[in-house]
Each structure stands twice: as C-alpha cells, then as structure tokens.
Coordinates of C-alpha atoms in Angstrom, one line a residue:
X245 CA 3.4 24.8 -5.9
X246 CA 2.3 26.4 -9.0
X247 CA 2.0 23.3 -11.8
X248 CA 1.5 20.5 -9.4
X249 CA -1.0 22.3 -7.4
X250 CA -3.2 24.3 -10.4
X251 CA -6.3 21.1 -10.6
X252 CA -7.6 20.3 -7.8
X253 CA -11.0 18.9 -9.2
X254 CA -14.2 17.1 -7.7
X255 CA -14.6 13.7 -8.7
X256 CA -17.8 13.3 -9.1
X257 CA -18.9 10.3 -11.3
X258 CA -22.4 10.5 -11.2
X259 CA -22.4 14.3 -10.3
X260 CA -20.5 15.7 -13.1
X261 CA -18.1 15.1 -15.1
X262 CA -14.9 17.2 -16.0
X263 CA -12.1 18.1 -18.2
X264 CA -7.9 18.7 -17.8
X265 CA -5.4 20.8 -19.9
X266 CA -2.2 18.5 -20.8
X267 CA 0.4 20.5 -19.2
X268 CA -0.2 20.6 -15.2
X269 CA -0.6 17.9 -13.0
X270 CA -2.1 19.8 -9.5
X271 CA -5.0 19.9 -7.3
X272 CA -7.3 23.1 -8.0
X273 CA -10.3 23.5 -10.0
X274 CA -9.1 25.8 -12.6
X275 CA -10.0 24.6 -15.9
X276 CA -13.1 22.4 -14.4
X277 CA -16.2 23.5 -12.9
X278 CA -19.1 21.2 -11.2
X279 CA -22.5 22.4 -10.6
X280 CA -23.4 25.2 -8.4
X281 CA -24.9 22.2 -6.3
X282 CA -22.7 20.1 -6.2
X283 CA -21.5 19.8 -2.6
X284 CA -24.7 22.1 -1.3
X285 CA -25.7 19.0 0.9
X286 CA -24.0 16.1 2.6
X287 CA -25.7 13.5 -0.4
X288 CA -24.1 15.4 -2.6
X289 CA -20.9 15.5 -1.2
X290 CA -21.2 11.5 -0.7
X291 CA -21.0 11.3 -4.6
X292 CA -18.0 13.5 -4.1
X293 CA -16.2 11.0 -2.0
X294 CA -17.8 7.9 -4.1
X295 CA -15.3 9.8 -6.6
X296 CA -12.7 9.6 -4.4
X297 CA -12.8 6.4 -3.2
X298 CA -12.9 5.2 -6.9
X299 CA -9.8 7.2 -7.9
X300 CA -7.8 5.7 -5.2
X301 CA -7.6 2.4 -7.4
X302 CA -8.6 3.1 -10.6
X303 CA -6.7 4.3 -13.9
X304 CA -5.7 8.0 -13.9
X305 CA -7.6 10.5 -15.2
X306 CA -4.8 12.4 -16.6
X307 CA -1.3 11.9 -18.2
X308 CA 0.2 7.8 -18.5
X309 CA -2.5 5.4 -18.2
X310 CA -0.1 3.2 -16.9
X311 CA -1.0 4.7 -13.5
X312 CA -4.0 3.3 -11.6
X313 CA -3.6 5.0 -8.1
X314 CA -3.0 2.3 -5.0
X315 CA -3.5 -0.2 -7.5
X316 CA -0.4 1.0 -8.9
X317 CA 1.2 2.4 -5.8
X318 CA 1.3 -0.5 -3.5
X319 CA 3.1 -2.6 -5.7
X320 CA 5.5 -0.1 -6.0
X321 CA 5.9 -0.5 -2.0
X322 CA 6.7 -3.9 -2.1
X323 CA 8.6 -5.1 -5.6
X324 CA 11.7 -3.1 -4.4
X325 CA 11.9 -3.8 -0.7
X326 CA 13.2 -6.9 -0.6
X327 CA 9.9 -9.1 0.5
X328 CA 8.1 -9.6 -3.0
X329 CA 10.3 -10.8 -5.7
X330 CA 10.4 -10.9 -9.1
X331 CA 11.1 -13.7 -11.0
X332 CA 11.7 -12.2 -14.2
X333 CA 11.0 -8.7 -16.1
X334 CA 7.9 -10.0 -17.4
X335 CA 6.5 -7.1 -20.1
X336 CA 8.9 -4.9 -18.3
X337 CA 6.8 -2.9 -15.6
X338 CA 8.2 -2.3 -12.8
X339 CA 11.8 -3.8 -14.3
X340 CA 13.5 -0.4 -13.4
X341 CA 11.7 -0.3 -10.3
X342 CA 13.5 -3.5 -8.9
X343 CA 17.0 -1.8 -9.9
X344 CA 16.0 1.4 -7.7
X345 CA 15.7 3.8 -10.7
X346 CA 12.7 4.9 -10.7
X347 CA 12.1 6.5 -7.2
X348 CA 15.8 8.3 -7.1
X349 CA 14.8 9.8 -10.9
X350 CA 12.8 13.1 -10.4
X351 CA 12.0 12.8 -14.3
X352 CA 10.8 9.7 -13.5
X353 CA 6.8 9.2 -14.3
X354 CA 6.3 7.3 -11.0
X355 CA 7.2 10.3 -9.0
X356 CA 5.0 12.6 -11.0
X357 CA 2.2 10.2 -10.8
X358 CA 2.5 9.6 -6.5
X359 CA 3.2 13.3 -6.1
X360 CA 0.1 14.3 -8.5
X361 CA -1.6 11.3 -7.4
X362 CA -2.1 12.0 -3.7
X363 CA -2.2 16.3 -4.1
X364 CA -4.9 15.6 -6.3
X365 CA -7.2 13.9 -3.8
X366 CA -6.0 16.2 -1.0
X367 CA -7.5 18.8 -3.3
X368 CA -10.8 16.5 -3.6
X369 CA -11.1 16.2 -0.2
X370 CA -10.3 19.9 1.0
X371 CA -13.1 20.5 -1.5
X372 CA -15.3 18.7 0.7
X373 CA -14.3 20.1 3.8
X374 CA -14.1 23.6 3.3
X375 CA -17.9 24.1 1.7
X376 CA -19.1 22.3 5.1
X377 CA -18.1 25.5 6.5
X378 CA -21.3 27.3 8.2
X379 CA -23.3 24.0 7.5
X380 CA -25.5 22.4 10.2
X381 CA -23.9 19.6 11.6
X382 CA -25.8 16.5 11.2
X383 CA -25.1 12.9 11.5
X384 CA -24.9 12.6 7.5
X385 CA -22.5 15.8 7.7
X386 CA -20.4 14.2 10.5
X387 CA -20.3 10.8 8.4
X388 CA -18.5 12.8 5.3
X389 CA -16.3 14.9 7.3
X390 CA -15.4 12.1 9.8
X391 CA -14.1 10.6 6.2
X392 CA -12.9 13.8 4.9
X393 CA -10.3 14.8 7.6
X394 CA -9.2 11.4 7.7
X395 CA -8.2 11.1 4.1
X396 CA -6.2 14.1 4.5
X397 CA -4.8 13.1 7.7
X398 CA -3.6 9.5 5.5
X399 CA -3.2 11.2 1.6
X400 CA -0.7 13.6 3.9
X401 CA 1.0 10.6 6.3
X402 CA 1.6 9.0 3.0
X403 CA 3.4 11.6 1.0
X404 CA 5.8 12.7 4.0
X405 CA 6.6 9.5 4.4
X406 CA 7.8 8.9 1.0
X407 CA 9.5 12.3 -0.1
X408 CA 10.6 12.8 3.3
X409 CA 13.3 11.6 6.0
X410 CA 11.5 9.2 9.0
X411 CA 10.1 11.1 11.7
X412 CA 12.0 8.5 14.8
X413 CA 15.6 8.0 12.6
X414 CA 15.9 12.0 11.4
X415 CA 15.6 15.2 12.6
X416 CA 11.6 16.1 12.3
X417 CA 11.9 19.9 13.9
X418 CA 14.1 21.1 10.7
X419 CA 14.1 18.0 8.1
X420 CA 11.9 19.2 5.2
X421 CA 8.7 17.4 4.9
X422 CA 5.8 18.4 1.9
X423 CA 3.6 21.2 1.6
X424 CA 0.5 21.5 3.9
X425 CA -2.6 21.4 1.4
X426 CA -5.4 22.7 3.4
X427 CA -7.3 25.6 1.0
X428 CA -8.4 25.1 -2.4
X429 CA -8.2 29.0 -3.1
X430 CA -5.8 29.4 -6.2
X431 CA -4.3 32.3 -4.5
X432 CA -3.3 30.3 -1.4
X433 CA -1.7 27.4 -3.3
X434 CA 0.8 29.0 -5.8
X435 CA 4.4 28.4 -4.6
X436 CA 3.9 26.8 -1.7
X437 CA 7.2 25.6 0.0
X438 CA 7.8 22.3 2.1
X439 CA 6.8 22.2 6.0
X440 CA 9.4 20.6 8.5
X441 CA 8.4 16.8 9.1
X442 CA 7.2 18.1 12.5
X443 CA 4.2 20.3 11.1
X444 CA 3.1 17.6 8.6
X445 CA 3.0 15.4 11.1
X446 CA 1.1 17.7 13.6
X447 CA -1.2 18.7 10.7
X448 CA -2.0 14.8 10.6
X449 CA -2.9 14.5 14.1
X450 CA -5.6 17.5 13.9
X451 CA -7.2 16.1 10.7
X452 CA -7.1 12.7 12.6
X453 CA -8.7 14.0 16.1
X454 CA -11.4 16.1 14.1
X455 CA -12.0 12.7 11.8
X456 CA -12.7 10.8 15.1
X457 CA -14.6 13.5 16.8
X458 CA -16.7 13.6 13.8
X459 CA -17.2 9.5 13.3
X460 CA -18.6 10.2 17.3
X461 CA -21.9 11.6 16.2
X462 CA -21.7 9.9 12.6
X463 CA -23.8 7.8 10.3
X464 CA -22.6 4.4 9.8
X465 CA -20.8 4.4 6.4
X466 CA -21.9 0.7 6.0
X467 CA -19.2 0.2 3.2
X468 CA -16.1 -0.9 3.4
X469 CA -15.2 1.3 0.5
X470 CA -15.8 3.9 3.1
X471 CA -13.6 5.1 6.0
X472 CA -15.0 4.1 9.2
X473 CA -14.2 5.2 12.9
X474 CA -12.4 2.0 13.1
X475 CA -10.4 2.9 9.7
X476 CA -9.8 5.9 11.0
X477 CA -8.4 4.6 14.4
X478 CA -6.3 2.6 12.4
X479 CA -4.8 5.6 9.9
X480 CA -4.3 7.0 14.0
X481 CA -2.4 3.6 14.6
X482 CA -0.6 3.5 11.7
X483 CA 0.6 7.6 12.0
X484 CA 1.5 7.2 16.1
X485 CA 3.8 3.7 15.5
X486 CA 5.8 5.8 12.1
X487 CA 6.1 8.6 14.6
X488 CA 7.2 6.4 17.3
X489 CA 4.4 7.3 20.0
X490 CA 3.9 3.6 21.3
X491 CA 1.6 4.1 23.8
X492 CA -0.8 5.7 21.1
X493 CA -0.5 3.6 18.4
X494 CA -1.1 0.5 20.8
X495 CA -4.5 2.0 22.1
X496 CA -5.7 2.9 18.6
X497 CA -5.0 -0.2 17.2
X498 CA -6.9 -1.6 19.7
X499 CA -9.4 0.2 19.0
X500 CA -9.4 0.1 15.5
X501 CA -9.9 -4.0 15.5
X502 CA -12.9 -4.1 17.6
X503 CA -15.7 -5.9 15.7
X504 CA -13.1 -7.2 13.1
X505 CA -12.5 -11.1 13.8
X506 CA -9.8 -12.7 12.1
X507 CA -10.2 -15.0 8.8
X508 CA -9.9 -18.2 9.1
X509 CA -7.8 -20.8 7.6
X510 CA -10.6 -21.0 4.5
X511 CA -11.4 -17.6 4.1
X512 CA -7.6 -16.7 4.1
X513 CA -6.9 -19.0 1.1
X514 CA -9.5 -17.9 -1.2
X515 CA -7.2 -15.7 -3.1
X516 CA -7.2 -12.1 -1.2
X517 CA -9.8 -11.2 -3.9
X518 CA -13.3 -9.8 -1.6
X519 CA -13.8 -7.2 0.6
X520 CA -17.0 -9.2 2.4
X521 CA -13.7 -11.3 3.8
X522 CA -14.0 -10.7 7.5
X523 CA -10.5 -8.9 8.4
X524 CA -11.2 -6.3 5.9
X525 CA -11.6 -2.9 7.4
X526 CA -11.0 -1.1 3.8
X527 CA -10.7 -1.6 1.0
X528 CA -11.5 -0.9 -3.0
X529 CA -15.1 -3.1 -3.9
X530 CA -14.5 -3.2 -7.6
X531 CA -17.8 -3.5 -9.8
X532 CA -17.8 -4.6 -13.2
X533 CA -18.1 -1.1 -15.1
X534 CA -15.1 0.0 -12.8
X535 CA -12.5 -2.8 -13.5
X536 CA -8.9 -1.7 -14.4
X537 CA -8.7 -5.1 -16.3
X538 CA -4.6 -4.7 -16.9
X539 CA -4.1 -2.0 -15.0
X540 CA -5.6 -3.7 -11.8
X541 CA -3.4 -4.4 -8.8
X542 CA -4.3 -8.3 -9.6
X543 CA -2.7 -7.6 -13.0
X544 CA 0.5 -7.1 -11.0
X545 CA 1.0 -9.3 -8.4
X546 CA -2.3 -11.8 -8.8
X547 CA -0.9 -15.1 -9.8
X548 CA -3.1 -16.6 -12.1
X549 CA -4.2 -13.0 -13.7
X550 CA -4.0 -14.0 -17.2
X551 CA -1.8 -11.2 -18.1
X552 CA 1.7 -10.8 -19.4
X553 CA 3.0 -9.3 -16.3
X554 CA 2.3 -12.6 -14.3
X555 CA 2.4 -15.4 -17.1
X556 CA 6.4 -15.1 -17.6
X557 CA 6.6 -13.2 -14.0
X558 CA 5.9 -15.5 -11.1
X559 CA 6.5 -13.1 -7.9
X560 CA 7.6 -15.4 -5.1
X561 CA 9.0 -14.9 -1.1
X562 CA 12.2 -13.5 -0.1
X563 CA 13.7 -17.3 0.9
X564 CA 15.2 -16.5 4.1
X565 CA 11.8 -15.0 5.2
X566 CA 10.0 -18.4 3.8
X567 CA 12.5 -19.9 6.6
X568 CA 10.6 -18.1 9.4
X569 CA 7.5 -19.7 9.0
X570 CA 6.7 -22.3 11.3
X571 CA 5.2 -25.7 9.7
X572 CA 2.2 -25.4 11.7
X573 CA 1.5 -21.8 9.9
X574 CA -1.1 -22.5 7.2
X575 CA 0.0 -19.2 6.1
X576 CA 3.3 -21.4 4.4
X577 CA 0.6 -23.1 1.8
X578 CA 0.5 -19.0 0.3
X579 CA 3.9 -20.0 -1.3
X580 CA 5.3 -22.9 -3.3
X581 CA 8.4 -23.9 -2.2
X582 CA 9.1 -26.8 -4.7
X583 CA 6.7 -25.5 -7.7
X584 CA 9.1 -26.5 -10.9
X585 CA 11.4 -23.8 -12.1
X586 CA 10.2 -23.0 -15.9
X587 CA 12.9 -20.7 -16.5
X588 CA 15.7 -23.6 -15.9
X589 CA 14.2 -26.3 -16.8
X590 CA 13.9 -30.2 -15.4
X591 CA 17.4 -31.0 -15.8
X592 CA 18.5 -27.9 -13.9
X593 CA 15.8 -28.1 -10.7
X594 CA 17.3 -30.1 -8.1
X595 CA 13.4 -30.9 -6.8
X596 CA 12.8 -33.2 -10.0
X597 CA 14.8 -36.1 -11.2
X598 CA 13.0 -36.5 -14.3
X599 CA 10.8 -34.6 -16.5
X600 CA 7.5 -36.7 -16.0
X601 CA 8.0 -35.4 -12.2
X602 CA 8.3 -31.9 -13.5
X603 CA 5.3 -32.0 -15.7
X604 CA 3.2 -33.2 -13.2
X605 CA 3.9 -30.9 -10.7
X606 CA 3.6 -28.0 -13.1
X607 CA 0.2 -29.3 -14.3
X608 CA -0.9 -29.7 -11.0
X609 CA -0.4 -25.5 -10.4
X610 CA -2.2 -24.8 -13.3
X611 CA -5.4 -27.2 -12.4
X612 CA -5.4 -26.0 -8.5
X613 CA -5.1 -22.3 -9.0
X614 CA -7.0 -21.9 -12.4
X615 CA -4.1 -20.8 -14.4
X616 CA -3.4 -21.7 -18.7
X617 CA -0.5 -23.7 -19.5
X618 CA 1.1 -20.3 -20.9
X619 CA 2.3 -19.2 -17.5
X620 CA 5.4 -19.5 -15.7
X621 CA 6.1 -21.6 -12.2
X622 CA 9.0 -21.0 -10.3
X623 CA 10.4 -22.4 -6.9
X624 CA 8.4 -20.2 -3.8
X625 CA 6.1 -18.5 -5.8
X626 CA 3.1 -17.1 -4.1
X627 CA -0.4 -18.5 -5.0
X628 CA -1.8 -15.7 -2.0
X629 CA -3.6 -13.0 -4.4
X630 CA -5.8 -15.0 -6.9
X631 CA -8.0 -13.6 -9.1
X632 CA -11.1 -15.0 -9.3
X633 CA -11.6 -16.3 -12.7
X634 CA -7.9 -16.3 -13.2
X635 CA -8.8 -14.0 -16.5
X636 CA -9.1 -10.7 -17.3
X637 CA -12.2 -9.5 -17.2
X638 CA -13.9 -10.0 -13.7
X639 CA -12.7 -7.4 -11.2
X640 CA -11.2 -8.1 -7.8
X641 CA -11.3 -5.7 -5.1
X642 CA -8.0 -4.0 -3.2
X643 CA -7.2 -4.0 0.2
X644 CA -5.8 -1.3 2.0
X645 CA -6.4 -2.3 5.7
X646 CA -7.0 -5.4 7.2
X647 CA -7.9 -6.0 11.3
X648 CA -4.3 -8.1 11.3
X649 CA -2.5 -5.5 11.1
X650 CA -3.5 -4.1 14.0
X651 CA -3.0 -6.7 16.1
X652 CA 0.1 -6.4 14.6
X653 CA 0.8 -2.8 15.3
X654 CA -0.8 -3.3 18.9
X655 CA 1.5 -5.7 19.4
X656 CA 4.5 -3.8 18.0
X657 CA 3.9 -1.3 19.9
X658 CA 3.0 -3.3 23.3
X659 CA 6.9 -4.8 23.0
X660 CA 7.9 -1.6 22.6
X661 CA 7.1 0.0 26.1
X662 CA 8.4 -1.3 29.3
X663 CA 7.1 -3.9 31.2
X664 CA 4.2 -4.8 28.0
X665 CA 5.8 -7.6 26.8
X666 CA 3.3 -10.2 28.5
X667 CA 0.6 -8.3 27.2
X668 CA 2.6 -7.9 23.6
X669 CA 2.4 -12.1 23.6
X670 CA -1.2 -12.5 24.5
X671 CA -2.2 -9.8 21.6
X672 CA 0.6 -11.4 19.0
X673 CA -0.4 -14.7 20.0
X674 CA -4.2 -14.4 19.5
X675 CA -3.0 -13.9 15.9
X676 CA -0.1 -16.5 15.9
X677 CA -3.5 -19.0 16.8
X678 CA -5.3 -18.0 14.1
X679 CA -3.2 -18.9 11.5
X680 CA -2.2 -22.3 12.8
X681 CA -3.6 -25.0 11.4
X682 CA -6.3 -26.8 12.1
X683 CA -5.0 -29.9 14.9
X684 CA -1.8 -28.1 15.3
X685 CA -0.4 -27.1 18.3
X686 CA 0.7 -23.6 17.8
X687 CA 3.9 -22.1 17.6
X688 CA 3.1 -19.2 20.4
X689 CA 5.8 -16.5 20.9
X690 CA 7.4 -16.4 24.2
X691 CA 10.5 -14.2 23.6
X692 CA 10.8 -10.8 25.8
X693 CA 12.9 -8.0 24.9
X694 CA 14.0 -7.0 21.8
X695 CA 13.9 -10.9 21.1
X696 CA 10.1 -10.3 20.9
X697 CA 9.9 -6.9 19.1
X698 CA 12.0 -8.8 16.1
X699 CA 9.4 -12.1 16.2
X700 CA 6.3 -10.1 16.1
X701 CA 8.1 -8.0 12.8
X702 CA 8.7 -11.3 11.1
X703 CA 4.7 -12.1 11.8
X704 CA 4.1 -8.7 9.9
X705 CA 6.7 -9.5 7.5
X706 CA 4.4 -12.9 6.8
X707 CA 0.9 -11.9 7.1
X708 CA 1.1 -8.8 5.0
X709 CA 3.3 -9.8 2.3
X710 CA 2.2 -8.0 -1.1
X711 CA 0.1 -5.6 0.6
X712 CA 2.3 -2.3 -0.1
X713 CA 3.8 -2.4 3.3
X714 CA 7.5 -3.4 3.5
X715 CA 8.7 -0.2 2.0
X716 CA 7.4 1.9 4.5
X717 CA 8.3 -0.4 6.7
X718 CA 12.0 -0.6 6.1
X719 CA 11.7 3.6 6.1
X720 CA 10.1 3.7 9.5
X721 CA 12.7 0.4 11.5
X722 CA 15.9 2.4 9.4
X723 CA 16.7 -1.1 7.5
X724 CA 19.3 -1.8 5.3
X725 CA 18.5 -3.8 2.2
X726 CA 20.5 -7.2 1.9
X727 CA 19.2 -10.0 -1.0
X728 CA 21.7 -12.4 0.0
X729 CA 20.4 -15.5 0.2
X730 CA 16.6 -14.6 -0.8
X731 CA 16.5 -15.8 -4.1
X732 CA 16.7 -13.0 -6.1
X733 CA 18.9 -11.9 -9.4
X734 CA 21.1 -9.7 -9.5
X735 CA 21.3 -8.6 -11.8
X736 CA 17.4 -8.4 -12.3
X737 CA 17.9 -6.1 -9.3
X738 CA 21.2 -4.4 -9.5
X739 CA 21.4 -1.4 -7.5
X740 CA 18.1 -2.5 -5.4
X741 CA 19.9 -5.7 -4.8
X742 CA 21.8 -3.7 -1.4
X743 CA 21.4 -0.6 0.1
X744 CA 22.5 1.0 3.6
X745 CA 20.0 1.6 5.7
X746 CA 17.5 5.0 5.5
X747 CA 19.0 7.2 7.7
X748 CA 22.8 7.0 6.3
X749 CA 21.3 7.0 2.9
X750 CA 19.3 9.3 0.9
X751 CA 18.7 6.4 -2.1
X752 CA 15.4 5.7 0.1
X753 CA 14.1 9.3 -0.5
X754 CA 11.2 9.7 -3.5
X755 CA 12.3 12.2 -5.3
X756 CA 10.5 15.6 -5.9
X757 CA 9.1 15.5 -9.2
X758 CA 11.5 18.1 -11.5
X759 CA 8.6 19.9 -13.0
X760 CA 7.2 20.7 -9.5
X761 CA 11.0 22.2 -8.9
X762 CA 11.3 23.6 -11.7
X763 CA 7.5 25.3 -11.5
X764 CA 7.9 26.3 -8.1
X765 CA 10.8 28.6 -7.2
X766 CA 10.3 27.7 -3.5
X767 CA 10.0 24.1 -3.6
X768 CA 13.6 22.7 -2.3
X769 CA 14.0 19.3 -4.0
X770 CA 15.7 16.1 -1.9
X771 CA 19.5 15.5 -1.9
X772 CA 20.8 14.2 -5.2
X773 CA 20.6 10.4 -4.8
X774 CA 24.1 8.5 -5.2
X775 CA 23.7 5.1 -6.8

C-alpha cells in the first residue's frame, strides 16, 4: 500500500500542528513529525483523539476541499440508495452520485477521498495504540484505548463493507476484503495486499472485545464527541447484525441503549441539529471556530441551510416509503407531502387550484422552517434536518449513532432467531410508542415471521432516513434498487434509477482507488463494474 499508506499523521490541534507533500494520500508519519511528547501520557494522547474526532467531520486536510469526512461520507450513503431523493442537481454535487458514477469510477475523487479518508485515521489511531505499549494502565489510559480499538474496529467495519462483497450474501473465507492496518512502522505498510472478508472481520472483533475490556476499568469520556462503552457496544451491534451473528448483535444493542431514553415528539422535531438531544450516543459537537460552513453535512441535506445545494435542491422521501407511515406517526410531519412543487409551477400541481393557494402554502414553508423566499419547495420534501439559524454561519452538530437504532438492530435481530418474535414486538414496539402522537392510539406491530422482520426494516427505513444508513443497508439485506413509483427522475438518476441486487452485481462495489492499484503491485482492485 505504498502511496495510500505513506502519511499516517497525529492530529493534534492544540498539540502540534503538521504539514503533507501533494502527491500521496496514506497513513504514516513521513513527512510530519509531532513532539517527542506528544503521546508520552494519556492527556496527551486525548488531544490526539480531540484530532480525531474533529477530522471525522470536518474539511480535509489534504487534496479537494470538497471533502469534509462523515460530513461528506454519509450523504454519500444515502443520496444513491433510493431513500433520500433529490429534487434537482442543485450546484451539481453529488449529481453524478445519483446516476451511480462515482462509486464504480476508481479515478473518481470520492473513492480516493473514503479510501484516504478512513486509512488515514486508522493510522491516527494505531498511533495512539501502539506508544501505550509498556505504559501503566490506568483509568485515563483505559479511557483512550477503550476509544482507540474501537475506532479501528469501526474505521475497519466501514471500509470492508464498502470496497468489499457482504460478509452473510458472499463468500467471506476467500472474497477479498482491505488491508489490515495495525503498525505504523513504514516498513510494515509498503505493499500491503487485501485480507479475505473473514480476517477483517475477525480483526474487528478483537479491536472491539479489547475496546470493551478497556471501557471496563475506564474514565467516563463525558462527551458525546467521544466513544463510550455504550458507543462501543453499539459499533459491536452494528458489526454482529452486517455479519449475521443475531444473537450478538441483539445483546449488544441492548446493551448499548441502556441509559439512552428516546426523544420525544418535541425534541425529535427541533431540526436533528444538537448532540445534548437525548437519543444521541455520538456524535460531532460543532463549535463555532470548527464550522464547515458549506462543506457541513447541514449544507447537504439541511433544509433551510441557506446554501445553493438546498435552495434549488429540496431532498424529499422515496413516496412509496412515505406510504408506510402510519397517521398516528408524528414522525410523517418530517416530510411535506403537499408542499407546492416550484419546479412545475401552480398550474401543473394537482394539490393547488389557483395560484393564491400556491403562494400561501409556499409562504407558509418559508415562515415555519426559517427559510428566504430564494429556495425551492417540492411535494414530500423533508423539513427533518434544520439548521439552526437556517444560514450559514452557526454550526450544527452530526450524528453518527442514536439509541433508536438500537432498538432497531435489537429488534432486527430478535425477529431474526427462532421463537424471539414476541420479544422482537415488545422491543420494536417500545419504539413504535414513542413516536406516536400524543392522544393517539398507536399503531403497535403484531406480525410474526418474516412479516415482522420486513415491518421492523420499514421502522428503520423511517426513523433513520438521512442518517447515512440505507446504503449499507441495502449491502448487508442483498437489495435490489427499484425507483418506480418513488418520485424520482430519471433521468436525474439514470443508471442509479435500477440495479439488481448486491450479490448478482458488482455495480454496489466502491471501487479501489486507481492510484492505490497502480502504487501498490499487490493490491488486487474489484471487478470492473458494468453499467
């Protein structure tokens, strides 16, 4: 892995501060050198992982500044998988995205920004890890290496998920997975070839048992910028349900939402803009001398973000997945079924018979979600990520783990086992409850079977909707793509518009970045796709 994996540095913001050479995009400190000091003690290595946690949002420090990490990333998980619409092309990013040519190009940007992306922090984090060698363990030092092995275990999950086939659907003891990224040693790192999906994945369970061995005799972290044991339980739940290991993934889930209660029906519709919101296990807190301003995941998906992106881009719900919401589900206020349709006009939206009617409802929008008459409306468009302002300035913080979800994985994998499905109900149903409105009977889920498995993915489908999600979703169930009927162009979506299902179908793979194949003589890259 010799260009990808040549710059591995520490980023430390208030530690020190560091410098990269224009042609490599890797994980190793080779042009960059922090203090002697610098991870001599587990405070210092704290400002290490402050670094960390502020790169996994924030604008790049190398190459396109297009790319802001997760910020960036997420989106990317959702705009093509068939949940989060688009519209329009808006300024144009992420317009390639929507027509599947962007993850199937290994020239493409994207996948030399994901690939450099997560190697990069690996390298961050093995940093960390490997100078605790020989240290005395303390509950400080178990608080950093508790976080440590679980942002490997995660940086790791999410890389062989995306360049690789699905562990359940393919063939993990020979398919070709990514490189293992455990040293930080130049010598050990040059021209290192893919692991099967197998090792990855067994490489992710040890970083993840040593995480929550560590979290036993750990310092709080007390941040929620921070991975916690129950963060870390949840990376567990997330890896055991991809993998297919039900009764796992059930019991850390479980675990993982202890002392998380669910938002309710006010909290949920302030805008998805605070990590102080109760649900939120993780997540980016954004300051003001850290915004990403319009490169900001608000800027992409935030409805009333007063940026080009959103103003002529309204993202709305795949319609047939609208359909599944019950009426008593205050989660169905999120998106705008009948907001006026700016790009046809009055005479062409079959909600309006005259223009006043139009105007007013339009006008309406912009007062009730603090949006400029510049911007666009269009029928089911999501008012679920507001910013807080609604300009450009203020930051907004990013989720990356809420306790839903793993009431939702719980669930999952509850209906999953025999004989669980009356304990699947109660768990999906505590959650079902929660998001009914107030006076309303609710709509509780009483299917069995595979009946149930499919209601409690539609409750997923629902409550994490634009929260980077579906694609990995989609990888892990083996769906096909199908936009019939949702609402979307197509020809604003072309070749992402339909697409067999992952494991018939290598379209789904990311694409090893062609400098990394072309640096590395023993990196293999992924079948050619055919669109």
């Amino acid at each position: 892995m010799k260009k990808y994996f040549n710059k591995i540095f520490i980023l430390m913001l208030v530690v020190a501060s560091v410098s990269c050479s224009e042609d490599t995009l890797t994980n190793l400190p080779t042009d960059s050198v922090a203090p002697d000091n610098a991870l001599s003690s587990p405070e210092n290595m704290i400002a290490a992982l402050n670094g960390v946690h502020r790169a996994m949002y924030s604008q790049s420090d190398l190459g396109d500044y297009n790319y802001a990490g997760e910020s960036y990333i997420m989106p990317m998980l959702d705009f093509p998988a068939g949940d989060m619409l688009h519209s329009g092309s808006g300024n144009g990013w992420f317009k390639y995205t929507l027509k599947w040519l962007r993850h199937t190009n290994p020239n493409s940007g994207d996948m030399a920004f994901v690939w450099y992306h997560y190697y990069h922090l690996i390298g961050n984090v093995n940093n960390i890890i490997n100078a605790a060698e020989g240290m005395t363990d303390t509950p400080a030092l178990s608080n950093v290496l508790g976080q440590a092995y679980a942002y490997r275990a995660w940086l790791h999950h999410r890389l062989v998920c995306l360049f690789a086939k699905n562990y359940i659907h393919g063939n993990p003891s020979t398919d070709l997975g990514v490189p293992i990224m455990l040293k930080t040693d130049p010598a050990e790192l040059v021209g290192q070839a893919r692991e099967t999906v197998e090792n990855v994945y067994k490489q992710i369970e040890k970083d993840l048992a040593a995480s929550l061995a560590y979290f036993e005799n750990a310092d709080d972290p007390n941040n929620k910028s921070h991975i916690s044991i129950n963060v870390a339980n949840g990376i567990a739940a997330r890896v055991a349900l991809t993998k297919g290991d039900y009764v796992a993934a059930a019991t850390y889930a479980n675990a993982a939402r202890s002392g998380y209660s669910l938002m309710n029906e006010a909290d949920y519709k302030i805008g998805f803009n605070s990590v102080n919101l109760s649900e939120v296990m993780w997540g980016a807190e954004v300051v003001d001398s850290q915004t990403n301003y319009y490169y900001s995941w608000f800027y992409y998906q935030g409805t009333n973000f007063n940026g080009s992106q959103n103003r002529s881009n309204p993202k709305f719900i795949n319609h047939n997945l609208f359909a599944e919401i019950s009426d008593t589900d205050y989660r169905k206020d999120m998106w705008l079924e009948k907001a006026p349709n700016d790009f046809v006009g009055w005479e062409a939206d079959p909600n309006y018979a005259t223009k006043e009617e139009f105007n007013a409802a339009f006008y309406k929008i912009v007062k009730d979600y603090n949006m400029t008459t510049s911007f666009y409306t269009n029928a089911y468009m999501s008012v679920k990520f507001l910013n807080k302002d609604g300009g450009t300035i203020n930051p907004d913080d990013v989720f990356y783990m809420r306790s839903s979800e793993m009431y939702l994985i719980e669930a999952e994998a509850l209906a999953m086992q025999e004989g669980k499905d009356v304990e699947a109900q109660n768990v999906i149903n505590e959650l079902v409850t929660a998001r009914t409105r107030s006076g309303e009977t609710p709509a509780l889920i009483t299917t069995t079977g595979d009946a149930l498995v499919q209601d409690i993915l539609i409750q997923r489908r629902i409550e994490l909707w634009g929260e980077g999600h579906r694609w990995l979703d989609m990888l892990r169930l083996d769906l096909a793509l199908d936009l019939t009927g949702s609402g979307a162009s197509s020809t604003l979506y072309q070749k992402g518009y339909s697409q067999a299902k992952p494991s018939v179908n290598n379209n789904w793979l990311f694409q090893i970045p062609q400098e990394e194949v072309d640096a590395n003589p023993l990196m293999e890259p992924n079948p050619v796709a055919e669109l």
